[in-house]
mmCIF file with all atom_site columns, C-alpha atoms in Angstrom:
data_model
loop_
_atom_site.group_PDB
_atom_site.id
_atom_site.type_symbol
_atom_site.label_atom_id
_atom_site.label_alt_id
_atom_site.label_comp_id
_atom_site.label_asym_id
_atom_site.label_entity_id
_atom_site.label_seq_id
_atom_site.pdbx_PDB_ins_code
_atom_site.Cartn_x
_atom_site.Cartn_y
_atom_site.Cartn_z
_atom_site.occupancy
_atom_site.B_iso_or_equiv
_atom_site.pdbx_formal_charge
_atom_site.auth_seq_id
_atom_site.auth_comp_id
_atom_site.auth_asym_id
_atom_site.auth_atom_id
_atom_site.pdbx_PDB_model_num
ATOM 1  C CA . MET A 1 1  ? -8.326  -16.134 3.415   1.00 48.00 ? 1  MET A CA 1
ATOM 2  C CA . ASP A 1 2  ? -5.232  -14.799 5.103   1.00 65.00 ? 2  ASP A CA 1
ATOM 3  C CA . ASP A 1 3  ? -3.700  -17.016 7.772   1.00 70.00 ? 3  ASP A CA 1
ATOM 4  C CA . PRO A 1 4  ? -3.421  -15.051 10.996  1.00 72.00 ? 4  PRO A CA 1
ATOM 5  C CA . ASP A 1 5  ? -0.545  -17.291 12.182  1.00 75.00 ? 5  ASP A CA 1
ATOM 6  C CA . ARG A 1 6  ? 1.545   -16.581 9.053   1.00 74.00 ? 6  ARG A CA 1
ATOM 7  C CA . LEU A 1 7  ? 4.782   -14.746 9.736   1.00 79.00 ? 7  LEU A CA 1
ATOM 8  C CA . GLU A 1 8  ? 5.077   -11.215 8.463   1.00 76.00 ? 8  GLU A CA 1
ATOM 9  C CA . ILE A 1 9  ? 8.338   -12.127 6.724   1.00 74.00 ? 9  ILE A CA 1
ATOM 10 C CA . GLU A 1 10 ? 6.345   -14.469 4.442   1.00 80.00 ? 10 GLU A CA 1
ATOM 11 C CA . ILE A 1 11 ? 3.798   -11.743 3.500   1.00 85.00 ? 11 ILE A CA 1
ATOM 12 C CA . PHE A 1 12 ? 6.264   -9.090  2.224   1.00 88.00 ? 12 PHE A CA 1
ATOM 13 C CA . GLY A 1 13 ? 8.537   -9.623  -0.728  1.00 87.00 ? 13 GLY A CA 1
ATOM 14 C CA . LYS A 1 14 ? 11.711  -7.615  -1.244  1.00 86.00 ? 14 LYS A CA 1
ATOM 15 C CA . CYS A 1 15 ? 12.045  -6.010  -4.652  1.00 83.00 ? 15 CYS A CA 1
ATOM 16 C CA . PRO A 1 16 ? 15.262  -7.164  -6.306  1.00 80.00 ? 16 PRO A CA 1
ATOM 17 C CA . VAL A 1 17 ? 15.576  -3.786  -8.114  1.00 81.00 ? 17 VAL A CA 1
ATOM 18 C CA . CYS A 1 18 ? 15.155  -1.161  -5.350  1.00 85.00 ? 18 CYS A CA 1
ATOM 19 C CA . GLY A 1 19 ? 14.946  -3.225  -2.146  1.00 85.00 ? 19 GLY A CA 1
ATOM 20 C CA . ALA A 1 20 ? 11.478  -1.940  -1.157  1.00 87.00 ? 20 ALA A CA 1
ATOM 21 C CA . LEU A 1 21 ? 9.165   -4.296  0.707   1.00 88.00 ? 21 LEU A CA 1
ATOM 22 C CA . VAL A 1 22 ? 5.950   -5.070  -1.180  1.00 87.00 ? 22 VAL A CA 1
ATOM 23 C CA . ASP A 1 23 ? 2.835   -6.600  0.422   1.00 89.00 ? 23 ASP A CA 1
ATOM 24 C CA . MET A 1 24 ? 2.398   -9.714  -1.678  1.00 86.00 ? 24 MET A CA 1
ATOM 25 C CA . ARG A 1 25 ? -1.247  -10.048 -0.590  1.00 86.00 ? 25 ARG A CA 1
ATOM 26 C CA . ASP A 1 26 ? -2.116  -6.823  -2.399  1.00 88.00 ? 26 ASP A CA 1
ATOM 27 C CA . LEU A 1 27 ? -2.086  -7.347  -6.162  1.00 86.00 ? 27 LEU A CA 1
ATOM 28 C CA . ALA A 1 28 ? -2.519  -3.597  -6.792  1.00 85.00 ? 28 ALA A CA 1
ATOM 29 C CA . GLN A 1 29 ? 0.574   -2.833  -4.749  1.00 84.00 ? 29 GLN A CA 1
ATOM 30 C CA . VAL A 1 30 ? 2.566   -5.489  -6.598  1.00 84.00 ? 30 VAL A CA 1
ATOM 31 C CA . MET A 1 31 ? 1.405   -4.296  -10.033 1.00 82.00 ? 31 MET A CA 1
ATOM 32 C CA . THR A 1 32 ? 2.172   -0.587  -9.323  1.00 81.00 ? 32 THR A CA 1
ATOM 33 C CA . HIS A 1 33 ? 5.634   -1.484  -8.081  1.00 80.00 ? 33 HIS A CA 1
ATOM 34 C CA . MET A 1 34 ? 6.796   -3.071  -11.362 1.00 79.00 ? 34 MET A CA 1
ATOM 35 C CA . HIS A 1 35 ? 10.025  -1.468  -12.643 1.00 74.00 ? 35 HIS A CA 1
ATOM 36 C CA . GLY A 1 36 ? 9.803   -0.859  -16.404 1.00 72.00 ? 36 GLY A CA 1
ATOM 37 C CA . GLY A 1 37 ? 7.343   -3.685  -16.868 1.00 65.00 ? 37 GLY A CA 1
ATOM 38 C CA . GLN A 1 38 ? 3.952   -3.367  -18.501 1.00 60.00 ? 38 GLN A CA 1
ATOM 39 C CA . PRO A 1 39 ? 1.075   -3.858  -16.052 1.00 56.00 ? 39 PRO A CA 1
ATOM 40 C CA . LEU A 1 40 ? -1.297  -6.554  -16.948 1.00 53.00 ? 40 LEU A CA 1
ATOM 41 C CA . ASP A 1 41 ? -4.727  -5.663  -18.252 1.00 59.00 ? 41 ASP A CA 1
ATOM 42 C CA . VAL A 1 42 ? -7.092  -7.549  -15.989 1.00 55.00 ? 42 VAL A CA 1
ATOM 43 C CA . THR A 1 43 ? -10.279 -5.881  -17.251 1.00 63.00 ? 43 THR A CA 1
ATOM 44 C CA . GLY A 1 44 ? -10.680 -8.084  -20.320 1.00 61.00 ? 44 GLY A CA 1
ATOM 45 C CA . LYS A 1 45 ? -11.584 -5.052  -22.439 1.00 64.00 ? 45 LYS A CA 1
ATOM 46 C CA . PRO A 1 46 ? -10.030 -4.746  -25.880 1.00 61.00 ? 46 PRO A CA 1
ATOM 47 C CA . LYS A 1 47 ? -7.305  -2.098  -26.106 1.00 62.00 ? 47 LYS A CA 1
ATOM 48 C CA . PRO A 1 48 ? -7.887  0.846   -28.483 1.00 65.00 ? 48 PRO A CA 1
ATOM 49 C CA . ASP A 1 49 ? -5.586  1.017   -31.461 1.00 62.00 ? 49 ASP A CA 1
ATOM 50 C CA . LYS A 1 50 ? -2.645  3.442   -31.011 1.00 58.00 ? 50 LYS A CA 1
ATOM 51 C CA . GLN A 1 51 ? -2.028  5.822   -33.889 1.00 53.00 ? 51 GLN A CA 1
#
């Protein structure tokens, strides 16, 4: 549960690459903001073979 008394500065992280503020409570926002990194597969489904 999110703490309503938590300071906003503690919620947002600054990207070291581009300087954008990312809401660290939102995993989707963090994952889509990755620079050049591979997003994690959280579905647990096997990946199809690439040909």
